[in-house]
Amino acid sequence: MPLRVFEVKTPSHTAFVDVTEKVRSFVREVGPKEGLCVVYVPHTTAAVFINEGADPSVVRDIAYKLDQLVEWNDPNYRHLEGNSAAHIKSAIIGNSRVIPVADGELLLGTWEAIFLAEFDGPRTRRLIVQVIPVI
Ligand code: ZN
């Protein structure tokens, strides 16, 4: 099953990087006609999600609200590395998504984009994409 590991540089402490074209190009290059595309980040302070990519205000608002819900400093955090908020956000959002593939194309909605979510950057992250053929 085709698999590729991309390196994605995140530009700031919190950042949502649109990786849709990387994933779409990979699926077109190697993907089967019908299948499932798994997008995964092997990191505990990053995540992957799908949401509107047309208006950048949407992901800005998601970041804003996550910051409100999960404050960076909390005297009750125990994790000594000091980045508990990033771990919590990663756990809430999740580190993978599955997208159906039909006729060799990702079945994303018109306004949907795939984002690698950074919660403790800037860093270089790995993004693993695998396409599973469905017979
Ligand atoms: Zn940590």
mmCIF file of C-alpha atoms and ligand atoms in Angstrom:
data_model
loop_
_atom_site.group_PDB
_atom_site.id
_atom_site.type_symbol
_atom_site.label_atom_id
_atom_site.label_comp_id
_atom_site.label_asym_id
_atom_site.label_seq_id
_atom_site.Cartn_x
_atom_site.Cartn_y
_atom_site.Cartn_z
ATOM 1 C CA MET A 1 0.000 0.000 0.000
ATOM 2 C CA PRO A 2 1.498 3.314 -1.038
ATOM 3 C CA LEU A 3 2.865 5.385 1.829
ATOM 4 C CA ARG A 4 4.728 8.662 1.909
ATOM 5 C CA VAL A 5 6.266 10.674 4.727
ATOM 6 C CA PHE A 6 6.266 14.422 4.188
ATOM 7 C CA GLU A 7 8.213 16.923 6.249
ATOM 8 C CA VAL A 8 6.175 19.967 7.136
ATOM 9 C CA LYS A 9 7.746 23.048 8.693
ATOM 10 C CA THR A 10 5.379 24.874 10.999
ATOM 11 C CA PRO A 11 5.946 28.632 11.163
ATOM 12 C CA SER A 12 4.883 29.545 14.695
ATOM 13 C CA HIS A 13 3.887 28.278 18.123
ATOM 14 C CA THR A 14 0.323 27.639 17.022
ATOM 15 C CA ALA A 15 -0.169 27.141 13.312
ATOM 16 C CA PHE A 16 -2.540 25.313 11.002
ATOM 17 C CA VAL A 17 -0.721 24.357 7.810
ATOM 18 C CA ASP A 18 -2.842 23.467 4.786
ATOM 19 C CA VAL A 19 -1.480 20.141 3.485
ATOM 20 C CA THR A 20 -4.330 19.386 1.076
ATOM 21 C CA GLU A 21 -2.292 19.703 -2.100
ATOM 22 C CA LYS A 22 0.467 17.417 -0.780
ATOM 23 C CA VAL A 23 -2.096 14.734 0.008
ATOM 24 C CA ARG A 24 -4.078 15.250 -3.204
ATOM 25 C CA SER A 25 -0.946 15.066 -5.379
ATOM 26 C CA PHE A 26 0.197 11.881 -3.659
ATOM 27 C CA VAL A 27 -3.192 10.218 -4.140
ATOM 28 C CA ARG A 28 -3.223 11.182 -7.823
ATOM 29 C CA GLU A 29 0.327 9.908 -8.249
ATOM 30 C CA VAL A 30 0.007 6.507 -6.604
ATOM 31 C CA GLY A 31 -3.515 6.050 -5.396
ATOM 32 C CA PRO A 32 -5.919 3.427 -6.546
ATOM 33 C CA LYS A 33 -9.225 4.337 -8.157
ATOM 34 C CA GLU A 34 -11.143 3.471 -5.020
ATOM 35 C CA GLY A 35 -9.809 3.450 -1.507
ATOM 36 C CA LEU A 36 -9.203 5.185 1.772
ATOM 37 C CA CYS A 37 -6.551 7.786 2.397
ATOM 38 C CA VAL A 38 -5.135 7.904 5.915
ATOM 39 C CA VAL A 39 -3.446 11.126 7.010
ATOM 40 C CA TYR A 40 -1.506 10.813 10.261
ATOM 41 C CA VAL A 41 0.939 12.816 12.355
ATOM 42 C CA PRO A 42 3.228 10.821 14.684
ATOM 43 C CA HIS A 43 3.464 13.624 17.234
ATOM 44 C CA THR A 44 1.924 14.256 20.642
ATOM 45 C CA THR A 45 1.675 18.030 20.343
ATOM 46 C CA ALA A 46 0.358 18.219 16.779
ATOM 47 C CA ALA A 47 -2.847 17.041 15.129
ATOM 48 C CA VAL A 48 -4.661 16.654 11.821
ATOM 49 C CA PHE A 49 -8.117 17.959 11.051
ATOM 50 C CA ILE A 50 -10.337 18.818 8.109
ATOM 51 C CA ASN A 51 -12.238 22.050 7.926
ATOM 52 C CA GLU A 52 -12.863 25.079 5.762
ATOM 53 C CA GLY A 53 -9.832 26.169 3.793
ATOM 54 C CA ALA A 54 -11.386 28.947 1.731
ATOM 55 C CA ASP A 55 -11.676 31.546 4.480
ATOM 56 C CA PRO A 56 -8.567 31.721 6.713
ATOM 57 C CA SER A 57 -10.711 33.301 9.433
ATOM 58 C CA VAL A 58 -12.203 29.881 10.159
ATOM 59 C CA VAL A 59 -8.962 28.253 11.309
ATOM 60 C CA ARG A 60 -8.000 31.474 13.068
ATOM 61 C CA ASP A 61 -11.229 31.221 15.053
ATOM 62 C CA ILE A 62 -10.569 27.556 15.840
ATOM 63 C CA ALA A 63 -7.141 28.462 17.209
ATOM 64 C CA TYR A 64 -8.627 31.352 19.185
ATOM 65 C CA LYS A 65 -11.283 29.194 20.810
ATOM 66 C CA LEU A 66 -8.891 26.323 21.566
ATOM 67 C CA ASP A 67 -6.622 28.824 23.322
ATOM 68 C CA GLN A 68 -9.581 29.959 25.423
ATOM 69 C CA LEU A 69 -10.605 26.408 26.274
ATOM 70 C CA VAL A 70 -7.116 25.109 27.050
ATOM 71 C CA GLU A 71 -4.990 27.782 28.689
ATOM 72 C CA TRP A 72 -1.228 27.483 28.332
ATOM 73 C CA ASN A 73 -0.519 28.108 32.007
ATOM 74 C CA ASP A 74 -2.453 26.195 34.611
ATOM 75 C CA PRO A 75 -0.971 25.618 38.088
ATOM 76 C CA ASN A 76 -2.588 22.185 38.172
ATOM 77 C CA TYR A 77 -0.720 20.861 35.137
ATOM 78 C CA ARG A 78 1.873 18.278 36.227
ATOM 79 C CA HIS A 79 3.747 17.553 32.990
ATOM 80 C CA LEU A 80 7.245 18.932 33.631
ATOM 81 C CA GLU A 81 7.998 19.794 30.009
ATOM 82 C CA GLY A 82 5.626 22.743 30.357
ATOM 83 C CA ASN A 83 3.607 22.095 27.221
ATOM 84 C CA SER A 84 0.574 20.308 28.632
ATOM 85 C CA ALA A 85 -1.798 22.569 26.719
ATOM 86 C CA ALA A 86 -0.267 21.406 23.434
ATOM 87 C CA HIS A 87 -0.707 17.750 24.434
ATOM 88 C CA ILE A 88 -4.326 18.377 25.445
ATOM 89 C CA LYS A 89 -5.166 20.148 22.178
ATOM 90 C CA SER A 90 -3.537 17.326 20.214
ATOM 91 C CA ALA A 91 -5.610 14.781 22.142
ATOM 92 C CA ILE A 92 -8.829 16.713 21.564
ATOM 93 C CA ILE A 93 -8.324 17.192 17.825
ATOM 94 C CA GLY A 94 -6.712 13.811 17.131
ATOM 95 C CA ASN A 95 -3.689 12.758 15.130
ATOM 96 C CA SER A 96 -5.298 11.179 12.070
ATOM 97 C CA ARG A 97 -8.099 11.475 9.546
ATOM 98 C CA VAL A 98 -9.450 9.104 6.890
ATOM 99 C CA ILE A 99 -10.685 10.464 3.562
ATOM 100 C CA PRO A 100 -12.516 8.373 0.954
ATOM 101 C CA VAL A 101 -10.967 8.133 -2.506
ATOM 102 C CA ALA A 102 -13.180 7.652 -5.580
ATOM 103 C CA ASP A 103 -12.130 7.804 -9.224
ATOM 104 C CA GLY A 104 -8.605 8.447 -7.959
ATOM 105 C CA GLU A 105 -9.573 11.654 -6.168
ATOM 106 C CA LEU A 106 -10.018 12.648 -2.528
ATOM 107 C CA LEU A 107 -13.704 13.084 -1.769
ATOM 108 C CA LEU A 108 -13.272 16.340 0.096
ATOM 109 C CA GLY A 109 -16.110 18.827 0.204
ATOM 110 C CA THR A 110 -15.879 21.986 -1.831
ATOM 111 C CA TRP A 111 -14.661 24.127 1.055
ATOM 112 C CA GLU A 112 -12.732 21.461 2.923
ATOM 113 C CA ALA A 113 -8.987 21.433 3.415
ATOM 114 C CA ILE A 114 -6.684 19.156 5.393
ATOM 115 C CA PHE A 115 -4.676 20.928 8.090
ATOM 116 C CA LEU A 116 -1.669 19.856 10.100
ATOM 117 C CA ALA A 117 -2.242 21.550 13.431
ATOM 118 C CA GLU A 118 0.826 22.703 15.331
ATOM 119 C CA PHE A 119 0.429 23.428 19.022
ATOM 120 C CA ASP A 120 4.058 23.666 20.167
ATOM 121 C CA GLY A 121 6.068 25.037 17.266
ATOM 122 C CA PRO A 122 7.771 26.149 15.299
ATOM 123 C CA ARG A 123 9.090 22.704 14.406
ATOM 124 C CA THR A 124 9.545 20.324 11.521
ATOM 125 C CA ARG A 125 6.783 17.723 11.665
ATOM 126 C CA ARG A 126 6.267 14.462 9.860
ATOM 127 C CA LEU A 127 3.041 13.887 8.001
ATOM 128 C CA ILE A 128 2.374 10.283 6.983
ATOM 129 C CA VAL A 129 -0.064 9.614 4.150
ATOM 130 C CA GLN A 130 -1.114 6.111 3.143
ATOM 131 C CA VAL A 131 -3.680 5.022 0.601
ATOM 132 C CA ILE A 132 -5.485 1.743 1.215
ATOM 133 C CA PRO A 133 -7.107 0.270 -1.900
ATOM 134 C CA VAL A 134 -10.667 -0.971 -1.514
ATOM 135 C CA ILE A 135 -11.609 -3.753 -3.850
HETATM 136 ZN ZN ZN B 1 5.396 17.535 26.590
#
